[in-house]
Short mmCIF file of C-alpha atoms in Angstrom, two decimals:
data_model
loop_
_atom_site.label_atom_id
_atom_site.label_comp_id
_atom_site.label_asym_id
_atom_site.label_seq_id
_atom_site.Cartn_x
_atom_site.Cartn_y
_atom_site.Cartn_z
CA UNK A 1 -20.82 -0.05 -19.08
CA UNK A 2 -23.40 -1.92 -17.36
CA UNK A 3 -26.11 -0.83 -20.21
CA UNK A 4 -24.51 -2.62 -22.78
CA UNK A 5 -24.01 -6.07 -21.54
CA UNK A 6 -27.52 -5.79 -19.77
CA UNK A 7 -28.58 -5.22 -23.63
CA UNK A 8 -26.60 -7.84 -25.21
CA UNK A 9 -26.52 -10.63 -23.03
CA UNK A 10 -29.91 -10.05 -20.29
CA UNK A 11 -32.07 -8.46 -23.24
CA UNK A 12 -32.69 -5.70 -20.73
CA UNK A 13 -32.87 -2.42 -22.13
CA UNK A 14 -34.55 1.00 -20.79
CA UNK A 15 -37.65 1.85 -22.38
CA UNK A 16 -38.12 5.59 -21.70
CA UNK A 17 -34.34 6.66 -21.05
CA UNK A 18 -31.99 7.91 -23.47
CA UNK A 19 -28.43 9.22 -23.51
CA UNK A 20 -28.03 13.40 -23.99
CA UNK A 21 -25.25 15.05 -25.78
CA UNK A 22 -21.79 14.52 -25.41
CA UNK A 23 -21.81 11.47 -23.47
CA UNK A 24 -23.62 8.24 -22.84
CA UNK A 25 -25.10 9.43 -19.41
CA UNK A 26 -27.59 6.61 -19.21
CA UNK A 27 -25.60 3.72 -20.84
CA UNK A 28 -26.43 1.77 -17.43
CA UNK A 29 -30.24 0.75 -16.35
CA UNK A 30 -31.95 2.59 -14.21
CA UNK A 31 -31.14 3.05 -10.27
CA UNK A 32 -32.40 4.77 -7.34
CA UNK A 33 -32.38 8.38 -6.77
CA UNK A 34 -31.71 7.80 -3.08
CA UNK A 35 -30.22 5.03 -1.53
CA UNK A 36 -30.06 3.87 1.87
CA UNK A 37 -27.53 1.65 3.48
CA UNK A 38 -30.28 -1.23 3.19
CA UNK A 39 -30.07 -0.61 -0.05
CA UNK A 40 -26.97 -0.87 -1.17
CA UNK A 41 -24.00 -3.96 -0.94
CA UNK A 42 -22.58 -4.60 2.12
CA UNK A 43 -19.76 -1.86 3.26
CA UNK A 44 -20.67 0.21 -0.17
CA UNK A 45 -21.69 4.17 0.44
CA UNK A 46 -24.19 6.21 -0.54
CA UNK A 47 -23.35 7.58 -3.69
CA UNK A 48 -25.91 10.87 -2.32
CA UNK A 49 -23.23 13.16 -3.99
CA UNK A 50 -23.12 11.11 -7.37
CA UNK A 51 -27.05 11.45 -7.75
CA UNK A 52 -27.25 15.02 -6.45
CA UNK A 53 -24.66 16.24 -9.98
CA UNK A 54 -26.60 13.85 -12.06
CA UNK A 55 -29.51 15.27 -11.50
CA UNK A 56 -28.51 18.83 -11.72
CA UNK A 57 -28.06 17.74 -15.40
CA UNK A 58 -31.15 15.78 -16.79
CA UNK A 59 -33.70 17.43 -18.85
CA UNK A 60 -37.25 16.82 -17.31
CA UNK A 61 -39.18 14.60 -19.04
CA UNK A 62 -42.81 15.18 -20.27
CA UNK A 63 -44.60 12.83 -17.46
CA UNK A 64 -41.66 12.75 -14.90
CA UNK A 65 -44.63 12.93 -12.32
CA UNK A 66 -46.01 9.42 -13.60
CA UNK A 67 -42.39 7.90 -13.21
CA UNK A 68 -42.39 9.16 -9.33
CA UNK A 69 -45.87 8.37 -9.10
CA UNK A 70 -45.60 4.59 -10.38
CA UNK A 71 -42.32 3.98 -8.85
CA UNK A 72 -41.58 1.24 -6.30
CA UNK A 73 -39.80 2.35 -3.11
CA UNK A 74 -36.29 0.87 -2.83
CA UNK A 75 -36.94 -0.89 0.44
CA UNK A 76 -38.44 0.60 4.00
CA UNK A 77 -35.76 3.02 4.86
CA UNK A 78 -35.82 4.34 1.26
CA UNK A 79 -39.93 4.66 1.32
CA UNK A 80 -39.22 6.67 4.87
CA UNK A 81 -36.85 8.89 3.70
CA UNK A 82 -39.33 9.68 0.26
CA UNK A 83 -36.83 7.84 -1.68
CA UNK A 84 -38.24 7.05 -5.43
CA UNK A 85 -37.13 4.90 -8.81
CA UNK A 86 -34.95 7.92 -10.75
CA UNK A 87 -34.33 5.70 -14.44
CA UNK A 88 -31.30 8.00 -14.89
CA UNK A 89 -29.08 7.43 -12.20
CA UNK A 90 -26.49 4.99 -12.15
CA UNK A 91 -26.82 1.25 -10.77
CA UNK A 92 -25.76 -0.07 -8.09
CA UNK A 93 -24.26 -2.90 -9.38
CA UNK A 94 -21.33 -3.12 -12.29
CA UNK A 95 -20.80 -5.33 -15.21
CA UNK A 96 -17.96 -7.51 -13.37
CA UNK A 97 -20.87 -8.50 -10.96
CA UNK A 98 -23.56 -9.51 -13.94
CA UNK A 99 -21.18 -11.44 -15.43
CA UNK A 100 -20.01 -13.41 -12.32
CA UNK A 101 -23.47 -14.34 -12.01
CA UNK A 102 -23.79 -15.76 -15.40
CA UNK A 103 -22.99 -19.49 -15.27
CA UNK A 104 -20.38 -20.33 -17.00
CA UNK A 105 -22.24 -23.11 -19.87
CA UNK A 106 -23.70 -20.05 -21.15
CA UNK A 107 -20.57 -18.73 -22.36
CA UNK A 108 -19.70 -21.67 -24.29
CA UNK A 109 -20.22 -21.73 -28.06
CA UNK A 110 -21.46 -25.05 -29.87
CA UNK A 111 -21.01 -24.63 -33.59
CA UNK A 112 -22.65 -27.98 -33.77
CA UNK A 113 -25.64 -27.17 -32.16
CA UNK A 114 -25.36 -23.44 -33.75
CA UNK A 115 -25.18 -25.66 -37.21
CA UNK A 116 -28.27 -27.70 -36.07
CA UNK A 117 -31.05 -24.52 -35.80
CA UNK A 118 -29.48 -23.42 -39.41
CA UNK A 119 -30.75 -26.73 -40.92
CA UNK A 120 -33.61 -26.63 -38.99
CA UNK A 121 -34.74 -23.52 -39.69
CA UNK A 122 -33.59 -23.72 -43.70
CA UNK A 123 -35.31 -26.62 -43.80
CA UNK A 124 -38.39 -25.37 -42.24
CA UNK A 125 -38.28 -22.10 -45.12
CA UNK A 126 -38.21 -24.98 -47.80
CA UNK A 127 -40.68 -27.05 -46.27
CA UNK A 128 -43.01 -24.24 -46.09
CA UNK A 129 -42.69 -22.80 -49.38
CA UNK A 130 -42.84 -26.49 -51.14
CA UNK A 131 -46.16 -26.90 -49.63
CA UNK A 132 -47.44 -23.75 -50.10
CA UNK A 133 -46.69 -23.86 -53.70
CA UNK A 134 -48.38 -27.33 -54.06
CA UNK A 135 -51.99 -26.13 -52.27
CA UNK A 136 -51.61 -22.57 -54.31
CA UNK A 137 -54.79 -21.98 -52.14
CA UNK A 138 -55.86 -18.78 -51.29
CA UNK A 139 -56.82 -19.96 -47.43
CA UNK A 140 -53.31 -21.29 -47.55
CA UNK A 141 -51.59 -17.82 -48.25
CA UNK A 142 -52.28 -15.90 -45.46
CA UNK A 143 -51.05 -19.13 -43.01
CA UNK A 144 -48.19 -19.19 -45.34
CA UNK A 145 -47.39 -15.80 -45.50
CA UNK A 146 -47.20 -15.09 -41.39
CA UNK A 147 -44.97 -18.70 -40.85
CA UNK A 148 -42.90 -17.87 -43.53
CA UNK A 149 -42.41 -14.13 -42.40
CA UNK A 150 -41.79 -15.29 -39.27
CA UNK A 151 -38.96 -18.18 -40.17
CA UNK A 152 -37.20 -15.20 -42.47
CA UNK A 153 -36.94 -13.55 -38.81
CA UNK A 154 -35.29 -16.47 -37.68
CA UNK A 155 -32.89 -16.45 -40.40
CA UNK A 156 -32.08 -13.45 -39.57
CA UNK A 157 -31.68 -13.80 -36.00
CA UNK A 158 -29.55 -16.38 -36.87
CA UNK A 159 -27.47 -14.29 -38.89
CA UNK A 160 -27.31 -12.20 -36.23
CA UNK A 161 -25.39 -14.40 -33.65
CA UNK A 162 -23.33 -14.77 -35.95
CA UNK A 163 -22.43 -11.38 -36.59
CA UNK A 164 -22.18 -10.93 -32.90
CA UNK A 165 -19.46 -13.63 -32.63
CA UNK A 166 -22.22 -15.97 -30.78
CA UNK A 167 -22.43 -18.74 -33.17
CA UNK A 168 -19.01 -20.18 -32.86
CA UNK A 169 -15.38 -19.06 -31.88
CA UNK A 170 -14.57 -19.47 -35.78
CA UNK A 171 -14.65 -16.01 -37.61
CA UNK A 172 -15.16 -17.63 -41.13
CA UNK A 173 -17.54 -20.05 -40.07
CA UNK A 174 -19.44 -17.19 -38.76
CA UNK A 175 -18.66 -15.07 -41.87
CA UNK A 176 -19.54 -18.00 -43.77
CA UNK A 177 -22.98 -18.72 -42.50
CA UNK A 178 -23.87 -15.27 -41.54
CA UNK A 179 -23.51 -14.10 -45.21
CA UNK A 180 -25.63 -17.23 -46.67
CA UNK A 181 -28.69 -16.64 -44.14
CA UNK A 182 -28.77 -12.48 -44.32
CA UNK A 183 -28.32 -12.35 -48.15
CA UNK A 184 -31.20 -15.11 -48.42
CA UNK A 185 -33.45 -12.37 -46.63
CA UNK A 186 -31.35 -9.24 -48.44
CA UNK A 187 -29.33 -7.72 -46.04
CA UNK A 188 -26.00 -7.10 -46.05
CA UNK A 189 -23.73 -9.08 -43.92
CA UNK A 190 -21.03 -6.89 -43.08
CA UNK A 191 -22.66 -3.49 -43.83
CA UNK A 192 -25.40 -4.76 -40.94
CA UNK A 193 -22.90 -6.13 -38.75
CA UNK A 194 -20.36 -3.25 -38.44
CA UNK A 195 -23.53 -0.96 -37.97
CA UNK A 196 -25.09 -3.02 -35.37
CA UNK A 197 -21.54 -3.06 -33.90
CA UNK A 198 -21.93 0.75 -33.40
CA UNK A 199 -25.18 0.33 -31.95
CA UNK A 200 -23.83 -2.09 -29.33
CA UNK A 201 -21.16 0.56 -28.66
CA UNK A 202 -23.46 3.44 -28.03
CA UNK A 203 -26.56 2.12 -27.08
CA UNK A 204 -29.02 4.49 -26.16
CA UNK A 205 -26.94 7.46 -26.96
CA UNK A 206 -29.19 10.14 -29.02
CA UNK A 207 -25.91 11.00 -31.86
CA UNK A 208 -24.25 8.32 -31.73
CA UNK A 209 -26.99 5.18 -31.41
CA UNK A 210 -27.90 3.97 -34.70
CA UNK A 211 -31.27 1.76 -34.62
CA UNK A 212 -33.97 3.36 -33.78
CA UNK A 213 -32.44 6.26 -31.94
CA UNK A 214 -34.64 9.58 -31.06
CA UNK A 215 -34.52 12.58 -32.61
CA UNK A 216 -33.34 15.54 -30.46
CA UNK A 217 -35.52 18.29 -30.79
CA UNK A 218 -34.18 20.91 -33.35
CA UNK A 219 -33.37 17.70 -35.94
CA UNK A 220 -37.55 16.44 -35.38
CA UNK A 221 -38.71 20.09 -35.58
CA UNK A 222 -36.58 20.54 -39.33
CA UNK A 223 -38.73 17.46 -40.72
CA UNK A 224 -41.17 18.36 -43.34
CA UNK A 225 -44.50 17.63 -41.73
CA UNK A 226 -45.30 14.30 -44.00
CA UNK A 227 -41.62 12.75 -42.79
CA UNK A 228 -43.04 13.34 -39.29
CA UNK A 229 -46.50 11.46 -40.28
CA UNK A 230 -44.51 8.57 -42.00
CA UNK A 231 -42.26 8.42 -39.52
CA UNK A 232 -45.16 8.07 -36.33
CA UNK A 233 -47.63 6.83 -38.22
CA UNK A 234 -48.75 3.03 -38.83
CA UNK A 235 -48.02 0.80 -41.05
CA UNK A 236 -45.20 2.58 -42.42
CA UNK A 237 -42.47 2.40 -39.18
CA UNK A 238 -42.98 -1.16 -40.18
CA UNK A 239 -41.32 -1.61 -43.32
CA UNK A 240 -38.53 1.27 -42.75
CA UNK A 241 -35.55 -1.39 -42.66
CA UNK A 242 -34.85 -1.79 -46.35
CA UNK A 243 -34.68 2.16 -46.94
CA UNK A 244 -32.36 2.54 -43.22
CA UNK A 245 -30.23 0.08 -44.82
CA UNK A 246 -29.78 2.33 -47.96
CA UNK A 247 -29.67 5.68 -46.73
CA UNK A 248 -29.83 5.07 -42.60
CA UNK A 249 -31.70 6.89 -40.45
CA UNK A 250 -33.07 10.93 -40.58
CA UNK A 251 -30.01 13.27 -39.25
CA UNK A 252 -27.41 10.17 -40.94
CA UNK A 253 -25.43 9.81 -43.89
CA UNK A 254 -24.28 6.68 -45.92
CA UNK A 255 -25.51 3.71 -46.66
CA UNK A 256 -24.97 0.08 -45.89
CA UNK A 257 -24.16 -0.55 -49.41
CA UNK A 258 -21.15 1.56 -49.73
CA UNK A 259 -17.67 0.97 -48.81
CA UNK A 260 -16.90 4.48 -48.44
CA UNK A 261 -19.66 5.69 -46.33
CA UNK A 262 -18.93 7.10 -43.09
CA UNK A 263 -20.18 3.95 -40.89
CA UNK A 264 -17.46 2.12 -41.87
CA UNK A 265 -13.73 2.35 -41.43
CA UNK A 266 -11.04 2.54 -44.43
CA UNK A 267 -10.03 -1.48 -43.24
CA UNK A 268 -13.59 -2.91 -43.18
CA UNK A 269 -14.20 -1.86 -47.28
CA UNK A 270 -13.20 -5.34 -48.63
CA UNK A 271 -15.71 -6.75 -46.33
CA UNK A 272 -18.81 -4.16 -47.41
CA UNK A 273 -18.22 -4.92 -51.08
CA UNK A 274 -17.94 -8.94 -50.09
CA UNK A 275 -21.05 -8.29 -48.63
CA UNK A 276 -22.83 -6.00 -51.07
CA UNK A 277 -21.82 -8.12 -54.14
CA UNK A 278 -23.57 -11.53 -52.17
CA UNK A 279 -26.48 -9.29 -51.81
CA UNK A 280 -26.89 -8.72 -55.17
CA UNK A 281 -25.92 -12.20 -55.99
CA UNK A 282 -29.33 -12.88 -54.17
CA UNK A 283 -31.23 -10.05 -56.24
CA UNK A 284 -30.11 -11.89 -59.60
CA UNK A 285 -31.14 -15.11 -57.98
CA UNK A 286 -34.62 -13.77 -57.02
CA UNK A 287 -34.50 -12.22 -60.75
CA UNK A 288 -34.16 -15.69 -62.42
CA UNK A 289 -36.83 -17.34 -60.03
CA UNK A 290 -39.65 -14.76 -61.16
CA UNK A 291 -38.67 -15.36 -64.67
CA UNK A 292 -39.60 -18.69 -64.69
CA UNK A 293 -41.88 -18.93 -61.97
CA UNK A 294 -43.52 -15.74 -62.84
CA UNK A 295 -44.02 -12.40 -61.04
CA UNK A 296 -46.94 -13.32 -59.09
CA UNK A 297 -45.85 -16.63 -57.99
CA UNK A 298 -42.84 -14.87 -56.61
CA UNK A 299 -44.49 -11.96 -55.03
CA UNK A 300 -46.68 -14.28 -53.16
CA UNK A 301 -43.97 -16.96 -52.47
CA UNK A 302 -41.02 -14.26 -51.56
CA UNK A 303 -42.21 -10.67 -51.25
CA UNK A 304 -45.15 -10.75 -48.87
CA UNK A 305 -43.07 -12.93 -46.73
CA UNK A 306 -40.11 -10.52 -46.41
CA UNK A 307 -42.22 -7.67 -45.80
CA UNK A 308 -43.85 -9.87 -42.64
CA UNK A 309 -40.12 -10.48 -41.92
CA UNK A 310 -39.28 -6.65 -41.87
CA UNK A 311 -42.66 -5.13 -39.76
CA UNK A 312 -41.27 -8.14 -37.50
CA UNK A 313 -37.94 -6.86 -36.78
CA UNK A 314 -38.78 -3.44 -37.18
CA UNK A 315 -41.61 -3.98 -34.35
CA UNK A 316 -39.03 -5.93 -32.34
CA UNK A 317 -35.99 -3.02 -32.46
CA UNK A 318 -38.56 -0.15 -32.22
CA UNK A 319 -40.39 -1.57 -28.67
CA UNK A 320 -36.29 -2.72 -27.57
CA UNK A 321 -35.85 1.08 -27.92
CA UNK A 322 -39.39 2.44 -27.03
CA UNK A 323 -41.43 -0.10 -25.09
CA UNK A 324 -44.22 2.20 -23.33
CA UNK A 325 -45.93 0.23 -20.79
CA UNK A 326 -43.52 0.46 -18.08
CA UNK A 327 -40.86 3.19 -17.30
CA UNK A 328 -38.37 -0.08 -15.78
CA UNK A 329 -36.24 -2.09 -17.83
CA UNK A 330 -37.18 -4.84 -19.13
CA UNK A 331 -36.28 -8.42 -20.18
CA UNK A 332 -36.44 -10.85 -23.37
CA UNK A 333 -36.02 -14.73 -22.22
CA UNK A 334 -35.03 -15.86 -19.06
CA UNK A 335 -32.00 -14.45 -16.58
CA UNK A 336 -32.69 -16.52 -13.47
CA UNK A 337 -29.10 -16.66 -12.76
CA UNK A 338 -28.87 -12.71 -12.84
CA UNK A 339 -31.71 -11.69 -10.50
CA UNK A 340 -29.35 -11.75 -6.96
CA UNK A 341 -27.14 -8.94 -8.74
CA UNK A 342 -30.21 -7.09 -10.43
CA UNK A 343 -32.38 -6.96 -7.82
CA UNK A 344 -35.49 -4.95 -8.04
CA UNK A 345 -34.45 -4.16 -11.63
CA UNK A 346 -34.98 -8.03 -12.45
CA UNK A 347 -38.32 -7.42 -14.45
CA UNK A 348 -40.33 -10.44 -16.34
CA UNK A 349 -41.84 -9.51 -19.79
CA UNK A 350 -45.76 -9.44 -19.83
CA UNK A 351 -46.79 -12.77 -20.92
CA UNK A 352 -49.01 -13.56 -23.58
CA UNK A 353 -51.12 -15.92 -25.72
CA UNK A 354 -49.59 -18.19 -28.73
CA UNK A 355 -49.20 -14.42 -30.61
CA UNK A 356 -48.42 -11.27 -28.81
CA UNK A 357 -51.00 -9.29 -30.35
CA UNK A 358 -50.52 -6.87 -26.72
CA UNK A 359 -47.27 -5.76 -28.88
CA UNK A 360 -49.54 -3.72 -31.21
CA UNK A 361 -51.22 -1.55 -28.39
CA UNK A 362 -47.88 -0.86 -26.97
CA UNK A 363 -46.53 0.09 -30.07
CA UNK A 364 -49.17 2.32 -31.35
CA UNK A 365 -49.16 3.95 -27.97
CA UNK A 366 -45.51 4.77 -27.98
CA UNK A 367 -45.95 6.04 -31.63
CA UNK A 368 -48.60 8.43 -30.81
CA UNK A 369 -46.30 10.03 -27.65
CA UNK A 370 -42.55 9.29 -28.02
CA UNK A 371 -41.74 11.88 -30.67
CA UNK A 372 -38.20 13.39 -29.81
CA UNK A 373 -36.08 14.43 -27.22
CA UNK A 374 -34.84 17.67 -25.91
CA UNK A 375 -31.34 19.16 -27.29
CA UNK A 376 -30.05 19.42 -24.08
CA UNK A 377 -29.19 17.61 -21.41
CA UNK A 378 -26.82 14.19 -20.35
CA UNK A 379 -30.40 12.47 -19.61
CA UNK A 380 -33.42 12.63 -21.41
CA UNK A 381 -36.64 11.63 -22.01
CA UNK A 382 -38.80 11.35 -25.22
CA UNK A 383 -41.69 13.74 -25.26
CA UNK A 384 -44.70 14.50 -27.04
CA UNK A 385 -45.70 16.42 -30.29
CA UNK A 386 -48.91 17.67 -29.87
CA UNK A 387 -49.55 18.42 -32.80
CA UNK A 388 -49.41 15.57 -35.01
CA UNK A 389 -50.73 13.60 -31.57
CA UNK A 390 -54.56 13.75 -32.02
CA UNK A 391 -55.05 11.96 -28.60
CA UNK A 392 -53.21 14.51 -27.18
CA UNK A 393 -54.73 17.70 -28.72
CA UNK A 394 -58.17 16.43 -27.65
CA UNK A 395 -56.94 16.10 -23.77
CA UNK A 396 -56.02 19.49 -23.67
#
């Protein structure tokens, strides 16, 4: 399961390719189509046979020509025997060997240090609301507004490791922290973590995913046409966290909220209602702080900043899942130590300025062409709606 810890642990995820029915066929990145003996680790075959059945079963993308067309040949004996990038084969490397490669510091977990970015960054949320509320200026807002956004995201990011286990070996101090920083910014501890848990588990699966996963074609085609608009069309894929966390995604049932909805296990309802009653705990906190501060104070001190806070995450989870620039994997942070084992997978993210306004091209881009996937098939690729794709309908 290659795909996963790439995911986790690299940041690497595929930005075209997604799992079929019935099985994770593309949990791993992408590999070669044809590989030569160059190609490949010392004393390791061919696997000719492997790709030949796997490709007997993939549903042809929309603009499969553009992937053979942009693809890198896998070395000279590949490029002579026509050899081309396939991003639904398997790799030719395993999880045991990404993990060797890994130094060993970055395995260890510093509660300390894990303890020192909370302050910081709760500190930092203070700081900037304190001084905000002093200048109450109207040039001040908008400055406010993004930083503040933006140190909500780190809250939750925060919260995050520590739903993942990351922030320190100690389950309580995790539990602890993670339910202080995620109800400050209204989510629900446990209800996010056990479903982020099953996204982990079947990344880039098209059931069984559940952020951001696509829509196979007979569930996309039963949408009423304004679900499809909202759905593909900007601003609104932008604030779509708060209503996934109450009723998930289209094609899903249940509800982050509820104990007894089908994402979580019979064992794991103690920690849902833990979870759900801190959230509200929060709500009747916010409550009392627009009573006395007043509505408007609030809305400009709390609202507007979560809302920056969810169009960042959703932007971030929706490119992990769809990034449209390049049909390769891709790579948040640095994994220096990784790129013997990955190879000509290793692939740096496109730099930018102080803000990554490039983000906004590729996401409007993806929006306007990755619409759903086909219903059958182990590998698939999104494709394109023509008809609620104006771009599209004017090239024909």
């Amino acid at each position: 399961m290659a795909r996963l810890v790439l995911s986790e642990c690299c940041g690497l995820a595929p930005l075209r390719l997604r799992a079929g029915r019935g099985a994770i066929a593309a949990p791993s990145p992408p590999a070669a189509l044809s590989l030569s003996a160059a190609a490949l680790p010392r004393g390791r075959p061919a696997p000719a046979a492997i790709h030949r059945d796997w490709a007997l079963r993939v549903s042809a993308p929309t603009r499969l020509t553009s992937v053979v067309e942009e693809a890198a040949p896998l070395g000279e004996e590949a490029a002579a025997e026509g050899g081309v990038f396939d991003p639904g084969a398997p790799p030719p490397f395993g999880l045991a060997e990404i993990r060797a490669a890994i130094p060993k510091h970055c395995w260890v977990k510093d509660p300390w240090r894990s303890m020192s970015y909370v302050l910081r960054d709760v500190l930092v949320v203070l700081g900037l609301a304190a001084a905000a509320a002093r200048l109450d200026s109207w040039l001040v807002w908008p400055l406010y507004w993004a930083a503040q956004g933006t140190m909500f995201w780190a809250l939750f990011v925060l919260g995050h490791d520590c739903g993942h286990g990351s922030f320190s070996n100690n389950p309580k101090l995790n539990s602890v922290v993670g339910h202080i920083l995620h109800s400050s910014i209204l989510v629900p501890y446990h209800g996010w973590r056990i479903s982020h848990r099953t996204h982990h588990q079947n990344h880039g699966h098209v059931e069984k995913d559940e952020s951001w996963h696509p829509l196979p074609e007979r569930l996309y085609k039963s949408l009423d046409f304004m679900t499809q608009k909202l759905r593909f069309t900007m601003p609104f894929p932008l604030l779509a966290f708060p209503l996934y966390l109450f009723a998930r995604s289209p094609g899903k049932s249940g509800s982050h909220f509820n104990p007894s909805s089908p994402l979580f296990q019979p064992n794991e309802k103690k920690d849902i209602i833990t979870s759900t009653a801190s959230w509200l705990a929060m709500v009747g906190v916010l409550a009392g702080l627009t009573f006395v501060m007043g509505p408007i104070q609030m809305l400009k001190l709390y609202a507007v900043p979560y809302f920056v806070f969810v169009a960042w995450l959703d932007m971030v989870t929706y490119l992990h899942h769809h990034g449209h620039e390049d049909k390769l994997p891709w790579y948040r942070g640095k994994t220096e130590a990784a790129k013997p084992v990955l190879g000509k997978y290793y692939k740096e993210p496109k730099k930018s300025g102080p803000l990554p306004v490039h983000l906004f091209g590729v996401l409007a881009e993806s929006l306007k062409q990755d619409h759903y996937v086909s219903d059958t098939g182990d590998v698939v690729y999104y494709q394109t709606d023509k008809k609620t794709n104006t771009s599209a309908q004017n090239s024909d």
